[in-house]
Short mmCIF file of C-alpha atoms in Angstrom, two decimals:
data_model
loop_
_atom_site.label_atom_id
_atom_site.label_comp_id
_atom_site.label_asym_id
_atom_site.label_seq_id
_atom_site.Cartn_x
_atom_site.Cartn_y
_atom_site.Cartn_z
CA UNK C 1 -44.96 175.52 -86.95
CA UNK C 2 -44.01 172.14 -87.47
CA UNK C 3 -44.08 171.11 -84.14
CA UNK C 4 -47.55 171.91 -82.90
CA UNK C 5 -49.11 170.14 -85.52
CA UNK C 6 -47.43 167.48 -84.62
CA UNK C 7 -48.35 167.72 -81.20
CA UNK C 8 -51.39 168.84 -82.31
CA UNK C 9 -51.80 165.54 -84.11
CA UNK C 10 -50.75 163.75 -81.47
CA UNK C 11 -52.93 165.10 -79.09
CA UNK C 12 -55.42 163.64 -81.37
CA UNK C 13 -54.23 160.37 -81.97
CA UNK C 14 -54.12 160.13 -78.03
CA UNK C 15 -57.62 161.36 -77.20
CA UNK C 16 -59.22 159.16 -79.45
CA UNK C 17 -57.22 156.68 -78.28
CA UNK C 18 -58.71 156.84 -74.93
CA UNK C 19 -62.28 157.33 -76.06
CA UNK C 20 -61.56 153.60 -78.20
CA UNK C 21 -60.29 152.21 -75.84
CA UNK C 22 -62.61 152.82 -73.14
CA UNK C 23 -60.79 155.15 -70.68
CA UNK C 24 -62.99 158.09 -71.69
CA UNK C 25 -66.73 158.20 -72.91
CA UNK C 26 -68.47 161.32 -74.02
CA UNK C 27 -68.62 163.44 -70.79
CA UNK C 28 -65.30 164.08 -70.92
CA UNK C 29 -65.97 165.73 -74.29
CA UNK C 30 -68.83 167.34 -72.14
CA UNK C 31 -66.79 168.86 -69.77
CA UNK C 32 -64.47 170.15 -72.58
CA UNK C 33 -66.80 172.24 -73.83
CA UNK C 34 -67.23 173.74 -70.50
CA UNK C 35 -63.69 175.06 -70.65
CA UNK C 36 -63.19 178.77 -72.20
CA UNK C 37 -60.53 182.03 -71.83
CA UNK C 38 -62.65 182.54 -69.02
CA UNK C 39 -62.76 179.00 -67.38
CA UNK C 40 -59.25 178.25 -69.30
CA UNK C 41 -58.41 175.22 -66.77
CA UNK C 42 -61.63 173.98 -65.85
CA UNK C 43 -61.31 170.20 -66.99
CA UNK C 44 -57.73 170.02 -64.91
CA UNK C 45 -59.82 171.22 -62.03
CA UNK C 46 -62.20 169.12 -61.84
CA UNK C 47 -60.34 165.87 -62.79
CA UNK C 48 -58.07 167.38 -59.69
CA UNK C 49 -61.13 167.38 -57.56
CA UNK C 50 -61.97 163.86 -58.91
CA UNK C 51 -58.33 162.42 -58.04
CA UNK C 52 -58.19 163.31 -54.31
CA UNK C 53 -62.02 162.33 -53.91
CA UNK C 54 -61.30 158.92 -55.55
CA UNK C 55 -57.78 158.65 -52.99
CA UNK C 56 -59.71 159.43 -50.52
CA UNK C 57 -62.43 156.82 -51.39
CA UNK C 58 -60.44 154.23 -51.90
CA UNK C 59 -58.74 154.47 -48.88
CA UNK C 60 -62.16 154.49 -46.91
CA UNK C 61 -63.03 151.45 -48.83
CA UNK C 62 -59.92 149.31 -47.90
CA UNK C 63 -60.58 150.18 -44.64
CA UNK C 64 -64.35 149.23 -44.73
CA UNK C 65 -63.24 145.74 -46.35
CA UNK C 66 -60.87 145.42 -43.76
CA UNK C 67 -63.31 145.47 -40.58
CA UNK C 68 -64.09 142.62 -38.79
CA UNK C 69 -68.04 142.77 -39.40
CA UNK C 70 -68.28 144.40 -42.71
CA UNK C 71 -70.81 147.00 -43.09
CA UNK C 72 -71.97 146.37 -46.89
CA UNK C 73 -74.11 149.46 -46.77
CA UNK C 74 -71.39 151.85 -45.55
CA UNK C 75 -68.90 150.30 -48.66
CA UNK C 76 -72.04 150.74 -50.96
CA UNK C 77 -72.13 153.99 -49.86
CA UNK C 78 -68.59 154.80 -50.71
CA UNK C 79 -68.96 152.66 -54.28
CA UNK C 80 -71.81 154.93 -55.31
CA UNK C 81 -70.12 158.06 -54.67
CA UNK C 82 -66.72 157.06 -56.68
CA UNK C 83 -69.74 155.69 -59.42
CA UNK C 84 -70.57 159.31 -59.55
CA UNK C 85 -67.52 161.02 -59.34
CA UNK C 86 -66.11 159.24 -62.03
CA UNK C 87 -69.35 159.36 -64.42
CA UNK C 88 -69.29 162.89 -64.06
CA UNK C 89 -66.28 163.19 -65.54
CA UNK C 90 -66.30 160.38 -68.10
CA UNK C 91 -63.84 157.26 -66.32
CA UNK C 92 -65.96 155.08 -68.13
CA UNK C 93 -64.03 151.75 -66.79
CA UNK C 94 -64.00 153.03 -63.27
CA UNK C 95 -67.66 153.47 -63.48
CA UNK C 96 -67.75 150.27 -65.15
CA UNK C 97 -66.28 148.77 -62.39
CA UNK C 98 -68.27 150.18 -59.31
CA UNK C 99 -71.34 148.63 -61.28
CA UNK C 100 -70.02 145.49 -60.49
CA UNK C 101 -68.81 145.94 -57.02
CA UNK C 102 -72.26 147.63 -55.89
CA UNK C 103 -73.75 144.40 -57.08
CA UNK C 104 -71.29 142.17 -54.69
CA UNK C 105 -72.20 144.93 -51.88
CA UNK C 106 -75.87 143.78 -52.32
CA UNK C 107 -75.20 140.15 -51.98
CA UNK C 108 -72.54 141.15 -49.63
CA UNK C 109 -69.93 139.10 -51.05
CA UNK C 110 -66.64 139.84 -49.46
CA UNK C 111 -64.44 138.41 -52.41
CA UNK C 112 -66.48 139.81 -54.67
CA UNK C 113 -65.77 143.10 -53.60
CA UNK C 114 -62.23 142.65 -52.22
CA UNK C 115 -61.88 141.67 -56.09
CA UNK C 116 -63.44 144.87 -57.11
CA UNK C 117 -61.55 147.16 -55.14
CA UNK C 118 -58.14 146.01 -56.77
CA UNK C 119 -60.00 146.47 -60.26
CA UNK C 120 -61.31 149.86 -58.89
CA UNK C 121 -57.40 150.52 -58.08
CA UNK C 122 -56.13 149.52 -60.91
CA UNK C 123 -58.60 151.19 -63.10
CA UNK C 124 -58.06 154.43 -61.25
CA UNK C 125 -54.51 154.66 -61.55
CA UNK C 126 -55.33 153.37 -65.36
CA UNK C 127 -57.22 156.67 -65.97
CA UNK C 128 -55.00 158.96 -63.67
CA UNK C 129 -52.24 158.46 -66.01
CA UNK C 130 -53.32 158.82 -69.19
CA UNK C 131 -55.54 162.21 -67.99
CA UNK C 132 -52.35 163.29 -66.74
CA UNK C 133 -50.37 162.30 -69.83
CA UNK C 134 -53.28 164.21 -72.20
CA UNK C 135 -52.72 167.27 -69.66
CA UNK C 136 -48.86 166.89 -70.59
CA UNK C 137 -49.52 166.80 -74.04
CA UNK C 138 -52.43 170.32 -73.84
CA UNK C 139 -49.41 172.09 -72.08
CA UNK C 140 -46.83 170.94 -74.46
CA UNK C 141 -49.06 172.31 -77.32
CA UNK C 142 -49.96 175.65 -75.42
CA UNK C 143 -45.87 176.50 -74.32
CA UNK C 144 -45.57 175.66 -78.32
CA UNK C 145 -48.52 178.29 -79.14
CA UNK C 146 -51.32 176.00 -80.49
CA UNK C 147 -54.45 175.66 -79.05
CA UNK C 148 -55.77 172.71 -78.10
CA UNK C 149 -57.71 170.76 -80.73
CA UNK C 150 -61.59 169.70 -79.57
CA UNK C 151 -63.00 166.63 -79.74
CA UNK C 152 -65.92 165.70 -81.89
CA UNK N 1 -96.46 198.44 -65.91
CA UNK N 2 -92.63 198.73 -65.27
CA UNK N 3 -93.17 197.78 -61.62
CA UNK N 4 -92.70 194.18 -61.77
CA UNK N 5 -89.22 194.51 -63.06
CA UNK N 6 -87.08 194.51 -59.77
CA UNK N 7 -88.90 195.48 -56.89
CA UNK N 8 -88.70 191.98 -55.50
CA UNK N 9 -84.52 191.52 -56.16
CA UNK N 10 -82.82 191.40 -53.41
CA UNK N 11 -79.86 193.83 -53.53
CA UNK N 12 -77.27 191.74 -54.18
CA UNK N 13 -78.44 190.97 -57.98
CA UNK N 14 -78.86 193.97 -59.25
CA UNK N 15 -79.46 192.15 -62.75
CA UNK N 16 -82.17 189.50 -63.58
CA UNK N 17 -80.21 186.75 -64.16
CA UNK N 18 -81.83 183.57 -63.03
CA UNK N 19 -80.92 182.55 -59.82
CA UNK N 20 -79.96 178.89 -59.06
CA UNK N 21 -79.50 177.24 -55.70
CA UNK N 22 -77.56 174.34 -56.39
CA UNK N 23 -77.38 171.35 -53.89
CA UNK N 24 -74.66 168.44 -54.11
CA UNK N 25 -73.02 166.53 -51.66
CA UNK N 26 -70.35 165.60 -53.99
CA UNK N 27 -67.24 167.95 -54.60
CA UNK N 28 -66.47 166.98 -58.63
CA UNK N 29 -70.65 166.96 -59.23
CA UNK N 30 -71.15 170.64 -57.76
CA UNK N 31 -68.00 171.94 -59.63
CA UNK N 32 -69.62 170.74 -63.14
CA UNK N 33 -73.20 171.99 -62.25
CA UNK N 34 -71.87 175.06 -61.01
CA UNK N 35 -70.16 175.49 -64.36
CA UNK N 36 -73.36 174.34 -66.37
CA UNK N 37 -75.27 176.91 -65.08
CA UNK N 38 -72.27 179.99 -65.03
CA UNK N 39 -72.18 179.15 -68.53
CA UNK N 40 -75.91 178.80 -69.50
CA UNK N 41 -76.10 182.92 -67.94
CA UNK N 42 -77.13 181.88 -64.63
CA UNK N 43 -75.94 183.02 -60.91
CA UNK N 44 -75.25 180.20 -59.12
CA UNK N 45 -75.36 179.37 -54.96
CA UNK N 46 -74.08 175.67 -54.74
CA UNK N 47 -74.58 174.34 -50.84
CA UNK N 48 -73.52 170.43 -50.31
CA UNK N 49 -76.17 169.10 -48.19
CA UNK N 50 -80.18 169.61 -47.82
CA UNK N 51 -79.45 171.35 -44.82
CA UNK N 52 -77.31 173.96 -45.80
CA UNK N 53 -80.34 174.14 -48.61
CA UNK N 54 -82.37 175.38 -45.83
CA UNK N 55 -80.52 177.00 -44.28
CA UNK N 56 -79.77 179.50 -47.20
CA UNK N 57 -83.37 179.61 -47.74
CA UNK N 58 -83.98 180.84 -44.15
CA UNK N 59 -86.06 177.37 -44.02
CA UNK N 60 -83.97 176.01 -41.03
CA UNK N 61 -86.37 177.42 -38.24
CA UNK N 62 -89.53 175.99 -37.35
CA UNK N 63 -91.59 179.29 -38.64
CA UNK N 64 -91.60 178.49 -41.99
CA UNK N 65 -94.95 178.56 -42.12
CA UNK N 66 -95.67 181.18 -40.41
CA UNK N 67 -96.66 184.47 -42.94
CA UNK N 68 -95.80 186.86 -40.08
CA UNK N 69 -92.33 185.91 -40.18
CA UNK N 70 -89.60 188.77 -41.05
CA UNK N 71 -89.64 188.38 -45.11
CA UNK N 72 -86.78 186.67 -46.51
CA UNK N 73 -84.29 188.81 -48.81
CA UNK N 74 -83.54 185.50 -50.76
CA UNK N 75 -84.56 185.48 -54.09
CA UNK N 76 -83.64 181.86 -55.90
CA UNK N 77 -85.69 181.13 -59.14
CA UNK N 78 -84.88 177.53 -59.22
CA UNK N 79 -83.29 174.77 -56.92
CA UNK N 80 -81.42 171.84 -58.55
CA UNK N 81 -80.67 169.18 -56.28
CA UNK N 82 -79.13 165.82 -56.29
CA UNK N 83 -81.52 163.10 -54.65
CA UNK N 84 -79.15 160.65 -53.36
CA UNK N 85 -77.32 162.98 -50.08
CA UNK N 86 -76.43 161.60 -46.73
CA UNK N 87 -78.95 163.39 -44.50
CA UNK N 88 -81.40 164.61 -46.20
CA UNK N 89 -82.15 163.32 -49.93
CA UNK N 90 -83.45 165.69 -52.66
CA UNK N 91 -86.58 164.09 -51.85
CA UNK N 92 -86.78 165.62 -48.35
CA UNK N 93 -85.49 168.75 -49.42
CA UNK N 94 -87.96 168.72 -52.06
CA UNK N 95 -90.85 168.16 -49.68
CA UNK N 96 -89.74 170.71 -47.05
CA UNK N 97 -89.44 173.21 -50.07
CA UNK N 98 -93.10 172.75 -51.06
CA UNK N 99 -94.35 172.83 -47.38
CA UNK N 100 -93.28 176.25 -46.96
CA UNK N 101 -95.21 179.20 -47.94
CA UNK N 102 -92.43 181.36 -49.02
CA UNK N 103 -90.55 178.94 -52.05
CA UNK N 104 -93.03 176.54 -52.68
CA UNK N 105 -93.78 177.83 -55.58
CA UNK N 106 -90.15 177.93 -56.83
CA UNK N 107 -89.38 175.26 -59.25
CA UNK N 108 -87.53 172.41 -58.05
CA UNK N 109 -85.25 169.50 -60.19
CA UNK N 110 -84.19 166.69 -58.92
CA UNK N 111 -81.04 165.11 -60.67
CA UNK N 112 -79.94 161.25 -59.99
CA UNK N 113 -77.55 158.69 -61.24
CA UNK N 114 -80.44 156.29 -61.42
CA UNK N 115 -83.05 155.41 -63.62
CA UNK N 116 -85.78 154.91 -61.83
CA UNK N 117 -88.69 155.13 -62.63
CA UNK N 118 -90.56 154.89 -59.51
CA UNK N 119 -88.03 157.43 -57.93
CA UNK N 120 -88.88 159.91 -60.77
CA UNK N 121 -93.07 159.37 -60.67
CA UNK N 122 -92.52 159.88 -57.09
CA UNK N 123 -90.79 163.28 -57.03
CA UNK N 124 -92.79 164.56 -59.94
CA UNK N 125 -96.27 163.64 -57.32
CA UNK N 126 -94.48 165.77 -54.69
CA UNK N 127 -94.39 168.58 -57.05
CA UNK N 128 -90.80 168.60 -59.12
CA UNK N 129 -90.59 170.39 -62.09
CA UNK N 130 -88.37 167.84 -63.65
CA UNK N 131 -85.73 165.28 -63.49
CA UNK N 132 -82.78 165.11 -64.40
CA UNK N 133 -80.57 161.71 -65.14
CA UNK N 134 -76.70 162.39 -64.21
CA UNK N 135 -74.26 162.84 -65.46
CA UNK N 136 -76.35 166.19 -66.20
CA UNK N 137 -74.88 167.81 -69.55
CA UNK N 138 -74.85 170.84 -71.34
CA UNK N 139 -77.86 170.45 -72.80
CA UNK N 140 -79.92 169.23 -70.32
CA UNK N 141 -79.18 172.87 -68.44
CA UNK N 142 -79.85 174.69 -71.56
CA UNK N 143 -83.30 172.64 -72.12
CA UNK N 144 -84.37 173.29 -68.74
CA UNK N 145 -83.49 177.17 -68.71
CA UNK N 146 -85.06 177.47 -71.68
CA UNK N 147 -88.18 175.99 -71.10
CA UNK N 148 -88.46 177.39 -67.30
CA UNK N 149 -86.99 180.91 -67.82
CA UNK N 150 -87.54 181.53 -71.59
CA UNK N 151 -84.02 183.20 -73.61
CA UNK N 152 -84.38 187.08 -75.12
CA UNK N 153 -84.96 184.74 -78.39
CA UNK N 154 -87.30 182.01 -78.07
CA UNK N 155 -90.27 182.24 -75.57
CA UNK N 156 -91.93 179.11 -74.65
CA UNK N 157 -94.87 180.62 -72.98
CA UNK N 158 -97.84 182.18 -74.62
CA UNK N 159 -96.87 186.03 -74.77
CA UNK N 160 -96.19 187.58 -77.81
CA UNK N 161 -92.65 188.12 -79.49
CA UNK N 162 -90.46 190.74 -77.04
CA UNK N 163 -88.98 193.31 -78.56
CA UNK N 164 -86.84 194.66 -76.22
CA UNK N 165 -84.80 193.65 -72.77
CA UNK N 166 -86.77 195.42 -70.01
CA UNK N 167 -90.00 192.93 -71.28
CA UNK N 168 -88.32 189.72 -71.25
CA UNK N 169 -86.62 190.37 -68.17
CA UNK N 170 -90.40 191.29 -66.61
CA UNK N 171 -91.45 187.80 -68.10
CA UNK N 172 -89.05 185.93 -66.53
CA UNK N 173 -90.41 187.80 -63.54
CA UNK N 174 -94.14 186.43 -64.14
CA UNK N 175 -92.94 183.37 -64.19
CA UNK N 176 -91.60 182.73 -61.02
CA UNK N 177 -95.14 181.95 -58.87
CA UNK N 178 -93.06 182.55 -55.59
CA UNK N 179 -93.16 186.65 -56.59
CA UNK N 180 -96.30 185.97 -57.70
CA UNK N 181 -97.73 185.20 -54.62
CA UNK N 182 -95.88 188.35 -53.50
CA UNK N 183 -97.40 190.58 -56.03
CA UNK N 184 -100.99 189.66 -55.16
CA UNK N 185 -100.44 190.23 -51.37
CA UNK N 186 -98.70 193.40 -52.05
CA UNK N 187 -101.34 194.44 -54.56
CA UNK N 188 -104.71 193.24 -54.48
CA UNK N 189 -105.93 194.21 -57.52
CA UNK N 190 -103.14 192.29 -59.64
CA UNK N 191 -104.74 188.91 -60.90
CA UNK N 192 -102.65 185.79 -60.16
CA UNK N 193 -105.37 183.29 -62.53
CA UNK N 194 -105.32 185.04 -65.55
CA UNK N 195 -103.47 184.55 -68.27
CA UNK N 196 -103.01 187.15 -70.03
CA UNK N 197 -99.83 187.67 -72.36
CA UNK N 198 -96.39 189.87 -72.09
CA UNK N 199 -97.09 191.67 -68.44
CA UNK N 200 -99.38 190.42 -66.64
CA UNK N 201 -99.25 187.42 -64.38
CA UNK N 202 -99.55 184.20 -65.87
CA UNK N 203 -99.30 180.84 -64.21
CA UNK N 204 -97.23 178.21 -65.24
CA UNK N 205 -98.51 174.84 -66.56
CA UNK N 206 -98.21 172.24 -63.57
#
């Protein structure tokens, strides 16, 4: 039909999108291949499991930020899990990003990382979006009866 | 000699599937691994801390050394942990795996975010089989299956071409030292030096 190809296509156009553009780097593809009639939704899953463990982080790390004696190791702490949560799963720029604001921990620069964790936010909700938007687009294919093209 | 085959499973596997404890503190990480291994034919037991490590491997009391202690009905073929955990690392757990009589010998990886290279010469001295650089993929699972465990294709160790199931699964047998151990205790007249090919028990290269 001519609409899943078009979704199909699409689909495409947006994936790669998101691998150009930085959003995306080959794990994602990794974790694709994972997925299988048997294991039909595991990428959704564990993007799921990466959303609320990044909310959760990032709520822990405004709070760190916010104490009166900062405790650089604890916020480290909390950087180097989200670093990898998100490399697990491919959020290339949010990994990016914790780079950077594990470096500021070690000098324990508060602006530094106060600067960091509004990247880290921003880059979060970045990524949250378009997965979610890709998702959109794999169930608008499905409901149409394609399958879901794979990346290279 | 059909008697290596499956007297040392413990009942719950009643196939030879390898057997992978898996240990991650983090949710998305053990998810993946979990599915790595699933995939690459193996049963998986994923715990999120060293402790809990222990604790599955009945290594939480202090007779762990003892070799009168009650035998242990846990039969893992490999551990795969992450190194950086609040607690214990995979270091620790790594150490307190190769103190004990009972899983020393089972093969233990260490996977890590980092690079480095003192980290990795470090937990290779302690006695790691290998080490793994996150975020682990596909391929590194299949690599290290295949090299530790051998497929009913390709054989990396030294015994000749299998024709048939029963064999391999036998090999995969000899090549877990842990049951090793046990075979020599249980009979004395098995070998545990040689090396001799398809049955018998052969050592694997340190």
């Amino acid at each position: 039909m001519a609409a899943v190809s078009q979704l199909q296509r699409q689909f495409i156009e947006y994936a790669t999108s998101l691998y150009n553009e930085g959003y995306l780097d080959d794990q994602f593809t990794q974790l694709q291949k994972l997925q299988d009639e048997s294991n039909p939704d595991f990428v959704v899953e564990v993007v799921s499991l990466f959303f609320e463990d990044s909310e959760k982080l990032l709520n822990n790390l405004a709070t760190a930020l916010q104490q009166k004696i900062v405790d650089y190791k604890q916020v480290d702490s909390h950087v180097h899990q989200f670093k990898g949560s998100s490399s697990s799963i491919g959020a290339q720029r949010v990994t990016t990003v914790c780079v950077h604001f594990r470096n500021y921990c070690d000098e324990q620069n508060l602006d530094g990382c106060l600067r960091c964790l509004q990247q880290l936010n921003h880059e979060y909700i970045l990524v949250r979006n378009k997965l979610e938007a890709l998702f959109r687009l794999e169930q608008q294919i499905l409901q149409a009866g394609g399958s879901i093209p794979m990346m290279e | 000699m059909g008697m290596f085959s499956r007297r040392w499973r413990s009942p719950e596997f009643d196939d030879d599937d390898v057997h992978v404890l898996a240990v991650d503190d983090s949710l998305v990480d053990r998810k993946v691994i979990e599915r790595l291994l699933k995939i690459t034919s193996c049963k998986v037991t994923a715990v999120d801390s060293g402790w809990r490590a222990l604790q599955y491997l009945g290594l939480d009391q202090q007779q762990e050394d003892d070799d009168t202690s009650p035998p242990h009905f846990v039969n893992v073929d490999l551990i795969i942990t992450d190194y950086c955990m609040p607690g214990m690392t995979g270091y620790e757990l790594l150490k307190k795996i190769k103190g004990s009589a009972t899983f020393r010998e089972v093969p233990v990886v260490i996977m890590s975010s980092e690079n480095v290279l003192a980290r990795i010469d470090r937990c290779l001295e302690e006695g790691a089989e290998d080490f793994i650089v996150k975020p682990v993929k596909l391929s590194d699972v299949k690599r290290l299956k295949d090299y530790m465990f051998g497929t009913t294709t390709t054989h990396l160790h030294t015994s000749p071409p299998n024709h048939n199931n029963n064999i391999n699964k036998e090999d995969k047998a000899t090549l877990n030292k842990r049951k090793l151990q046990e075979m020599s205790d249980a009979s004395p007249s098995t070998s545990t030096s040689s090396s001799s090919p398809t049955l018998s028990p052969s050592p694997s290269p340190s």
